[in-house]
Amino acid sequence: MTTTVPDLHAVQSRTVRALSIAQVFSGLGNGSTLALGSILAVDLAGSEAWAGSVNTALTLGTAATAIPLSQLALARGRRAALTTGLSAAIIGAGLMVAAVLTSGFPLLLGGAFLVGLGSAVNLQARFAVTDLAVPARRGRDLSLVVWAITIGAVAGPNMVGPGAVLAGWLGIPAQAGPFVISAAGMVLGAGIIAVFLRPDPLLTSRTLDGGAPARSGPTASRNPWRAGWQILRAHPTAAAAVTAVVAAHAVMVAVMSMTPLHMQHQAGATAGHLDTIALIGFTISLHIAGMYALSPVMGWLTDRLGPTPTVLTGMGTLITAVALTGLAPGHMGAVTAGLVLLGLGWSAVTVAGSTLLVSSLAPAQRVPAQGFSDATMSLAGAVGAAAAGPAMGLIGYPGVSALAALLVIAATLVLLGLSRASH
């Protein structure tokens, strides 16, 4: 009996296309939730104290399920894990529609938590595309899937208008309409993965690597958190990659979260309300473009220069970004430029750091470490957002920027130390 060896180039090309197209549609859910979450929370809870609860539930949903989804990928492959996560996110979007219809605040939070699984899928997809990628193209293939999120991330917040029109046709409240569109987008994303992510890249990679994953050592631990931690402890380069990604995400979320409030305070009476809102929206849009639009460039740099130099370039860009926001907080042009650089730095670190994590581990160790990385990255974002608010009240926007700079510097020093230890 002979075993048919698949055309790996064809399989990888199919994988990149399927995941990239799926990301476009699956990204709609998070965008709508971020755009309307705080408004719905205040409306349904009756207090501004709950304004951040929906985004917190969304982030916690991502953090809590990143590792279980990676475990499912280990057991049944990427296709099963990604479609399961999107199926839960579709249910979450349905719960958010139900929350609007019934004015149910607990339903809103439960729905946001499940929608967070869609974000966990987006994170895992960038690793799924590396399962069969040749080392010379890992960064570029990974970056293409990250880039595809741009369309959903930008389109999601702009579904309010079309969603209201759809809601009118369906006879439901206007605020429920965007979540119907989000659910439809995620159904399309899940369908694309289920139909076209064949053969499964992780299972194919495992077959080519000699069969089943290791049954002993860290990857076989009953505690997946411990398994991921043990792998990183044993591999300094992988630990350096995760350190950089986690720090960059925490800094990006913390500074980005406080920028709209800072810009609103700075505008004060010098500009009209609509002008201020427009400026904030323009700035955040440029920031999102910085995060995703140039990710293929970051992938090319990763493959051309190497992951570690690209990560260090990203950390340097983050330092420049928070220097602008911290040293010239009253100059809106400087703040906007800082937000763009913040997105670019995050993109460089995330693409190159994720590539470095994959390239520094054996195939059997990658998925547990990837799940650990995604979970800690999401938790860092939640902590960064939660800590930035009190810090803003105590030491202002420049103080938040200064703390962010210290975190980037500390992470860079750890990165350099771990890199030296690995040689």
Short mmCIF file of C-alpha atoms in Angstrom, two decimals:
data_model
loop_
_atom_site.label_atom_id
_atom_site.label_comp_id
_atom_site.label_asym_id
_atom_site.label_seq_id
_atom_site.Cartn_x
_atom_site.Cartn_y
_atom_site.Cartn_z
CA MET A 1 0.00 0.00 0.00
CA THR A 2 1.41 3.40 -0.99
CA THR A 3 0.78 6.73 0.70
CA THR A 4 -0.06 9.62 -1.59
CA VAL A 5 2.15 12.61 -0.83
CA PRO A 6 0.19 15.82 -1.36
CA ASP A 7 1.48 18.68 -3.48
CA LEU A 8 2.52 20.85 -0.54
CA HIS A 9 2.79 24.02 -2.61
CA ALA A 10 -0.78 23.58 -3.87
CA VAL A 11 -2.09 22.70 -0.40
CA GLN A 12 -0.36 25.72 1.15
CA SER A 13 -1.69 28.07 -1.54
CA ARG A 14 -5.19 26.73 -0.93
CA THR A 15 -4.74 27.16 2.83
CA VAL A 16 -3.61 30.78 2.48
CA ARG A 17 -6.55 31.62 0.22
CA ALA A 18 -9.15 29.89 2.38
CA LEU A 19 -7.98 31.42 5.64
CA SER A 20 -7.51 34.89 4.16
CA ILE A 21 -11.00 35.00 2.64
CA ALA A 22 -12.56 33.54 5.80
CA GLN A 23 -10.84 36.22 7.90
CA VAL A 24 -12.54 38.95 5.88
CA PHE A 25 -15.98 37.72 6.90
CA SER A 26 -15.24 36.46 10.40
CA GLY A 27 -13.76 39.82 11.40
CA LEU A 28 -17.14 41.54 11.10
CA GLY A 29 -18.35 40.27 14.48
CA ASN A 30 -15.70 41.94 16.60
CA GLY A 31 -16.00 45.23 14.74
CA SER A 32 -19.74 45.55 15.37
CA THR A 33 -19.34 44.54 19.01
CA LEU A 34 -16.60 47.10 19.59
CA ALA A 35 -18.59 49.83 17.84
CA LEU A 36 -21.90 49.30 19.68
CA GLY A 37 -20.88 47.43 22.84
CA SER A 38 -20.40 50.38 25.20
CA ILE A 39 -23.58 52.09 23.96
CA LEU A 40 -25.70 48.97 24.44
CA ALA A 41 -24.14 48.28 27.84
CA VAL A 42 -25.11 51.72 29.13
CA ASP A 43 -28.59 51.48 27.62
CA LEU A 44 -29.33 48.04 29.04
CA ALA A 45 -27.56 48.37 32.40
CA GLY A 46 -28.69 51.92 33.00
CA SER A 47 -25.31 53.16 34.19
CA GLU A 48 -22.13 54.44 32.54
CA ALA A 49 -20.18 52.37 35.08
CA TRP A 50 -20.89 49.36 32.83
CA ALA A 51 -19.69 51.05 29.63
CA GLY A 52 -16.58 48.87 29.33
CA SER A 53 -18.23 45.61 30.32
CA VAL A 54 -19.00 44.37 26.81
CA ASN A 55 -15.46 44.90 25.53
CA THR A 56 -14.14 43.25 28.69
CA ALA A 57 -16.41 40.23 28.12
CA LEU A 58 -15.26 40.07 24.50
CA THR A 59 -11.59 40.10 25.50
CA LEU A 60 -12.10 37.55 28.27
CA GLY A 61 -13.90 35.27 25.80
CA THR A 62 -10.83 35.37 23.57
CA ALA A 63 -8.40 34.80 26.44
CA ALA A 64 -10.40 31.99 28.05
CA THR A 65 -10.88 30.00 24.86
CA ALA A 66 -7.54 30.40 23.04
CA ILE A 67 -6.01 27.38 24.79
CA PRO A 68 -9.11 25.11 24.55
CA LEU A 69 -9.27 25.85 20.82
CA SER A 70 -5.59 24.98 20.47
CA GLN A 71 -6.24 21.72 22.34
CA LEU A 72 -9.08 20.96 19.94
CA ALA A 73 -6.73 21.68 17.04
CA LEU A 74 -4.24 19.18 18.49
CA ALA A 75 -6.92 16.54 18.80
CA ARG A 76 -8.92 17.05 15.59
CA GLY A 77 -7.07 19.54 13.40
CA ARG A 78 -7.31 23.23 12.53
CA ARG A 79 -10.55 22.95 10.57
CA ALA A 80 -12.46 21.54 13.53
CA ALA A 81 -11.05 24.12 15.94
CA LEU A 82 -11.68 27.13 13.70
CA THR A 83 -15.21 26.15 12.71
CA THR A 84 -16.10 25.34 16.33
CA GLY A 85 -14.89 28.77 17.47
CA LEU A 86 -16.83 30.55 14.73
CA SER A 87 -19.95 28.50 15.47
CA ALA A 88 -19.84 29.70 19.07
CA ALA A 89 -19.28 33.28 17.88
CA ILE A 90 -22.34 33.00 15.62
CA ILE A 91 -24.40 31.95 18.64
CA GLY A 92 -22.90 34.94 20.48
CA ALA A 93 -24.06 37.33 17.77
CA GLY A 94 -27.52 35.78 18.05
CA LEU A 95 -27.50 36.35 21.80
CA MET A 96 -26.62 40.01 21.26
CA VAL A 97 -29.60 40.36 18.92
CA ALA A 98 -31.77 38.71 21.60
CA ALA A 99 -30.33 41.09 24.21
CA VAL A 100 -31.46 44.09 22.16
CA LEU A 101 -34.90 42.56 21.62
CA THR A 102 -35.44 41.70 25.31
CA SER A 103 -33.31 44.45 26.93
CA GLY A 104 -31.35 41.66 28.63
CA PHE A 105 -28.00 42.85 29.93
CA PRO A 106 -26.77 39.34 30.96
CA LEU A 107 -27.57 38.13 27.43
CA LEU A 108 -25.48 40.99 26.07
CA LEU A 109 -22.46 40.00 28.16
CA GLY A 110 -22.86 36.30 27.34
CA GLY A 111 -23.12 37.12 23.66
CA ALA A 112 -20.00 39.30 23.76
CA PHE A 113 -18.07 36.52 25.52
CA LEU A 114 -18.98 34.06 22.76
CA VAL A 115 -18.21 36.60 20.03
CA GLY A 116 -14.74 36.68 21.62
CA LEU A 117 -14.26 33.15 20.26
CA GLY A 118 -14.31 34.69 16.80
CA SER A 119 -11.30 36.78 17.81
CA ALA A 120 -9.60 33.64 19.14
CA VAL A 121 -10.20 32.05 15.74
CA ASN A 122 -8.64 35.05 13.99
CA LEU A 123 -5.56 34.69 16.18
CA GLN A 124 -5.27 30.94 15.62
CA ALA A 125 -5.71 31.35 11.88
CA ARG A 126 -2.41 33.21 11.60
CA PHE A 127 -0.66 30.18 13.09
CA ALA A 128 -2.68 27.71 11.01
CA VAL A 129 -1.25 29.22 7.85
CA THR A 130 2.29 28.40 9.06
CA ASP A 131 1.66 24.67 9.55
CA LEU A 132 2.81 23.84 6.02
CA ALA A 133 4.62 27.05 5.11
CA VAL A 134 8.22 26.73 3.97
CA PRO A 135 10.56 28.59 6.37
CA ALA A 136 11.53 31.18 3.75
CA ARG A 137 7.88 32.28 3.37
CA ARG A 138 6.49 31.82 6.88
CA GLY A 139 6.42 35.53 7.65
CA ARG A 140 4.75 36.48 4.39
CA ASP A 141 2.09 33.75 4.56
CA LEU A 142 1.28 34.63 8.17
CA SER A 143 1.11 38.34 7.36
CA LEU A 144 -1.35 37.80 4.50
CA VAL A 145 -3.84 36.21 6.88
CA VAL A 146 -3.32 39.04 9.37
CA TRP A 147 -3.80 41.56 6.56
CA ALA A 148 -7.13 40.00 5.59
CA ILE A 149 -8.51 41.00 9.00
CA THR A 150 -8.25 44.64 7.84
CA ILE A 151 -11.41 44.47 5.76
CA GLY A 152 -13.55 42.98 8.51
CA ALA A 153 -12.01 45.17 11.21
CA VAL A 154 -12.70 48.34 9.24
CA ALA A 155 -16.07 47.28 7.83
CA GLY A 156 -17.46 45.96 11.14
CA PRO A 157 -17.76 49.36 12.88
CA ASN A 158 -19.36 50.74 9.71
CA MET A 159 -22.17 48.18 9.72
CA VAL A 160 -24.31 50.46 11.89
CA GLY A 161 -25.94 52.19 8.90
CA PRO A 162 -26.53 49.10 6.74
CA GLY A 163 -27.55 47.21 9.88
CA ALA A 164 -30.22 49.77 10.67
CA VAL A 165 -31.61 49.43 7.14
CA LEU A 166 -31.64 45.64 7.46
CA ALA A 167 -33.30 45.92 10.86
CA GLY A 168 -36.07 47.99 9.28
CA TRP A 169 -36.68 45.25 6.71
CA LEU A 170 -36.73 42.60 9.45
CA GLY A 171 -38.89 44.63 11.82
CA ILE A 172 -36.36 44.58 14.67
CA PRO A 173 -34.63 47.43 16.59
CA ALA A 174 -31.97 49.29 14.60
CA GLN A 175 -29.18 48.36 17.04
CA ALA A 176 -29.80 44.65 16.42
CA GLY A 177 -29.21 44.91 12.67
CA PRO A 178 -25.38 45.05 12.71
CA PHE A 179 -25.20 41.82 14.69
CA VAL A 180 -27.38 40.06 12.12
CA ILE A 181 -24.84 41.12 9.46
CA SER A 182 -22.00 39.97 11.73
CA ALA A 183 -23.61 36.58 12.21
CA ALA A 184 -24.07 36.19 8.46
CA GLY A 185 -20.42 37.10 7.89
CA MET A 186 -19.24 34.54 10.42
CA VAL A 187 -21.48 31.88 8.85
CA LEU A 188 -19.75 32.55 5.53
CA GLY A 189 -16.32 32.44 7.22
CA ALA A 190 -17.09 29.12 8.92
CA GLY A 191 -18.45 27.69 5.67
CA ILE A 192 -15.32 28.68 3.74
CA ILE A 193 -13.08 27.01 6.33
CA ALA A 194 -15.23 23.88 6.50
CA VAL A 195 -15.32 23.43 2.72
CA PHE A 196 -11.96 24.72 1.51
CA LEU A 197 -9.49 24.09 4.37
CA ARG A 198 -8.83 20.62 3.02
CA PRO A 199 -6.60 18.79 3.58
CA ASP A 200 -6.25 20.07 7.11
CA PRO A 201 -2.84 21.80 7.33
CA LEU A 202 -2.03 20.70 10.88
CA LEU A 203 -3.02 17.07 10.33
CA THR A 204 -1.10 17.04 7.05
CA SER A 205 1.97 18.49 8.74
CA ARG A 206 1.71 15.90 11.49
CA THR A 207 1.50 13.07 8.93
CA LEU A 208 4.57 14.35 7.12
CA ASP A 209 6.38 14.69 10.45
CA GLY A 210 5.90 11.02 11.20
CA GLY A 211 2.46 10.60 12.70
CA ALA A 212 0.90 11.45 16.04
CA PRO A 213 2.23 14.19 18.32
CA ALA A 214 4.46 13.35 21.25
CA ARG A 215 2.69 11.59 24.11
CA SER A 216 5.20 12.59 26.74
CA GLY A 217 6.77 15.80 27.93
CA PRO A 218 5.17 19.23 28.13
CA THR A 219 2.88 18.76 25.14
CA ALA A 220 1.13 15.88 26.90
CA SER A 221 0.44 17.74 30.14
CA ARG A 222 -3.14 17.58 31.39
CA ASN A 223 -2.88 21.29 32.22
CA PRO A 224 -2.57 23.12 28.88
CA TRP A 225 -1.48 26.36 30.59
CA ARG A 226 1.34 24.48 32.28
CA ALA A 227 2.21 22.74 29.02
CA GLY A 228 2.63 26.03 27.21
CA TRP A 229 4.64 27.53 30.06
CA GLN A 230 6.96 24.52 30.24
CA ILE A 231 7.65 24.72 26.52
CA LEU A 232 8.56 28.39 26.77
CA ARG A 233 10.79 27.78 29.79
CA ALA A 234 12.71 25.18 27.83
CA HIS A 235 13.06 27.36 24.72
CA PRO A 236 14.35 30.90 25.40
CA THR A 237 13.80 32.06 21.82
CA ALA A 238 10.13 31.08 21.99
CA ALA A 239 9.85 32.82 25.36
CA ALA A 240 11.41 35.94 23.85
CA ALA A 241 8.87 35.89 21.02
CA VAL A 242 5.90 35.61 23.39
CA THR A 243 7.32 38.32 25.68
CA ALA A 244 7.53 40.74 22.77
CA VAL A 245 4.05 39.94 21.43
CA VAL A 246 2.40 40.21 24.85
CA ALA A 247 4.12 43.50 25.74
CA ALA A 248 3.36 45.05 22.34
CA HIS A 249 -0.31 44.10 22.63
CA ALA A 250 -0.64 45.47 26.16
CA VAL A 251 0.98 48.77 25.15
CA MET A 252 -1.08 49.11 21.99
CA VAL A 253 -4.41 48.47 23.74
CA ALA A 254 -3.60 50.72 26.72
CA VAL A 255 -2.56 53.76 24.70
CA MET A 256 -5.17 53.28 21.98
CA SER A 257 -7.98 52.93 24.55
CA MET A 258 -7.14 56.24 26.21
CA THR A 259 -6.50 58.26 23.06
CA PRO A 260 -10.17 59.04 22.20
CA LEU A 261 -10.77 60.30 25.74
CA HIS A 262 -7.58 62.38 25.63
CA MET A 263 -8.52 63.89 22.25
CA GLN A 264 -11.98 64.72 23.54
CA HIS A 265 -10.47 66.50 26.56
CA GLN A 266 -7.98 68.37 24.38
CA ALA A 267 -10.65 69.53 21.95
CA GLY A 268 -12.80 70.98 24.73
CA ALA A 269 -14.39 74.15 23.52
CA THR A 270 -11.97 74.65 20.63
CA ALA A 271 -13.91 72.42 18.26
CA GLY A 272 -17.48 71.36 17.72
CA HIS A 273 -18.71 67.98 18.93
CA LEU A 274 -19.02 66.59 15.42
CA ASP A 275 -15.56 67.84 14.51
CA THR A 276 -14.08 66.11 17.55
CA ILE A 277 -15.87 62.84 16.86
CA ALA A 278 -14.72 62.98 13.23
CA LEU A 279 -11.11 63.60 14.29
CA ILE A 280 -11.22 60.72 16.77
CA GLY A 281 -12.74 58.40 14.17
CA PHE A 282 -10.13 59.41 11.59
CA THR A 283 -7.30 58.83 14.06
CA ILE A 284 -8.54 55.39 15.12
CA SER A 285 -9.07 54.43 11.47
CA LEU A 286 -5.46 55.36 10.68
CA HIS A 287 -4.35 53.37 13.72
CA ILE A 288 -6.24 50.28 12.52
CA ALA A 289 -4.72 50.74 9.07
CA GLY A 290 -1.29 50.83 10.69
CA MET A 291 -2.06 47.61 12.54
CA TYR A 292 -3.18 45.56 9.56
CA ALA A 293 -2.79 47.23 6.17
CA LEU A 294 1.01 46.95 6.01
CA SER A 295 1.29 43.51 7.58
CA PRO A 296 2.45 41.98 4.25
CA VAL A 297 5.38 44.42 4.38
CA MET A 298 6.12 43.21 7.91
CA GLY A 299 6.00 39.62 6.66
CA TRP A 300 8.43 40.43 3.85
CA LEU A 301 10.79 42.13 6.32
CA THR A 302 10.54 39.13 8.64
CA ASP A 303 11.56 36.74 5.87
CA ARG A 304 14.22 39.10 4.49
CA LEU A 305 15.84 40.43 7.69
CA GLY A 306 14.90 37.66 10.11
CA PRO A 307 12.23 37.57 12.84
CA THR A 308 14.35 38.96 15.70
CA PRO A 309 15.61 42.09 13.88
CA THR A 310 12.04 42.79 12.73
CA VAL A 311 10.71 42.39 16.28
CA LEU A 312 13.37 44.83 17.54
CA THR A 313 12.43 47.26 14.76
CA GLY A 314 8.81 47.01 15.90
CA MET A 315 9.77 47.65 19.52
CA GLY A 316 11.74 50.71 18.41
CA THR A 317 8.69 51.92 16.49
CA LEU A 318 6.54 51.51 19.62
CA ILE A 319 9.02 53.60 21.61
CA THR A 320 8.83 56.34 18.97
CA ALA A 321 5.03 56.16 19.03
CA VAL A 322 4.66 56.63 22.79
CA ALA A 323 7.35 59.32 22.74
CA LEU A 324 5.16 61.32 20.36
CA THR A 325 1.98 60.80 22.36
CA GLY A 326 3.74 61.47 25.67
CA LEU A 327 5.93 64.44 24.76
CA ALA A 328 3.45 66.27 22.52
CA PRO A 329 0.03 65.39 23.95
CA GLY A 330 -1.43 68.78 23.08
CA HIS A 331 -0.56 68.51 19.39
CA MET A 332 -3.25 66.45 17.67
CA GLY A 333 -1.03 65.88 14.62
CA ALA A 334 1.64 64.34 16.84
CA VAL A 335 -0.93 62.20 18.65
CA THR A 336 -2.34 60.96 15.34
CA ALA A 337 1.16 60.19 14.06
CA GLY A 338 1.87 58.39 17.33
CA LEU A 339 -1.24 56.23 16.91
CA VAL A 340 -0.23 55.31 13.36
CA LEU A 341 3.26 54.33 14.55
CA LEU A 342 1.68 52.42 17.44
CA GLY A 343 -0.23 50.33 14.91
CA LEU A 344 2.85 49.80 12.73
CA GLY A 345 4.98 48.76 15.71
CA TRP A 346 2.31 46.34 16.88
CA SER A 347 2.09 44.88 13.38
CA ALA A 348 5.85 44.34 13.12
CA VAL A 349 6.11 42.71 16.54
CA THR A 350 3.01 40.55 16.10
CA VAL A 351 3.91 39.23 12.64
CA ALA A 352 7.63 38.74 13.35
CA GLY A 353 7.10 37.50 16.92
CA SER A 354 4.53 34.94 15.81
CA THR A 355 6.89 33.77 13.07
CA LEU A 356 9.76 33.54 15.56
CA LEU A 357 7.62 31.44 17.90
CA VAL A 358 6.83 28.95 15.13
CA SER A 359 10.39 28.74 13.82
CA SER A 360 11.93 28.20 17.27
CA LEU A 361 9.90 25.09 18.18
CA ALA A 362 9.49 21.54 16.95
CA PRO A 363 6.14 20.84 15.24
CA ALA A 364 4.73 18.90 18.21
CA GLN A 365 5.44 21.83 20.54
CA ARG A 366 4.00 24.63 18.43
CA VAL A 367 0.26 24.37 18.99
CA PRO A 368 0.36 24.34 22.84
CA ALA A 369 2.78 27.29 22.78
CA GLN A 370 0.60 29.13 20.26
CA GLY A 371 -2.46 28.70 22.46
CA PHE A 372 -0.52 29.96 25.48
CA SER A 373 0.72 32.94 23.47
CA ASP A 374 -2.76 33.89 22.25
CA ALA A 375 -4.29 33.54 25.72
CA THR A 376 -1.62 35.63 27.46
CA MET A 377 -1.74 38.20 24.64
CA SER A 378 -5.49 38.64 25.11
CA LEU A 379 -5.16 38.80 28.89
CA ALA A 380 -2.43 41.42 28.53
CA GLY A 381 -4.77 43.49 26.37
CA ALA A 382 -7.51 43.25 28.99
CA VAL A 383 -5.11 44.23 31.78
CA GLY A 384 -3.68 47.05 29.68
CA ALA A 385 -7.12 48.51 29.01
CA ALA A 386 -8.21 48.09 32.64
CA ALA A 387 -5.03 49.65 34.06
CA ALA A 388 -4.93 52.53 31.58
CA GLY A 389 -8.13 54.09 32.93
CA PRO A 390 -6.96 54.61 36.52
CA ALA A 391 -3.51 55.61 35.26
CA MET A 392 -5.13 58.24 33.03
CA GLY A 393 -6.96 59.65 36.03
CA LEU A 394 -3.84 59.76 38.20
CA ILE A 395 -1.04 60.82 35.86
CA GLY A 396 -2.79 61.80 32.64
CA TYR A 397 -2.22 60.77 29.04
CA PRO A 398 1.52 61.59 29.10
CA GLY A 399 1.85 59.36 32.16
CA VAL A 400 0.11 56.48 30.37
CA SER A 401 2.54 56.94 27.47
CA ALA A 402 5.51 56.97 29.87
CA LEU A 403 4.40 53.73 31.52
CA ALA A 404 3.95 52.20 28.08
CA ALA A 405 7.50 53.23 27.16
CA LEU A 406 8.86 51.60 30.30
CA LEU A 407 7.03 48.37 29.49
CA VAL A 408 8.43 48.33 25.93
CA ILE A 409 11.97 48.97 27.21
CA ALA A 410 11.67 46.23 29.84
CA ALA A 411 10.30 43.74 27.30
CA THR A 412 13.10 44.62 24.87
CA LEU A 413 15.73 43.97 27.53
CA VAL A 414 14.11 40.62 28.35
CA LEU A 415 13.96 39.80 24.64
CA LEU A 416 17.67 40.54 24.20
CA GLY A 417 18.59 38.55 27.32
CA LEU A 418 16.58 35.51 26.25
CA SER A 419 17.98 35.72 22.71
CA ARG A 420 21.54 35.65 24.08
CA ALA A 421 20.66 32.74 26.36
CA SER A 422 19.47 30.71 23.37
CA HIS A 423 22.87 30.94 21.60
#
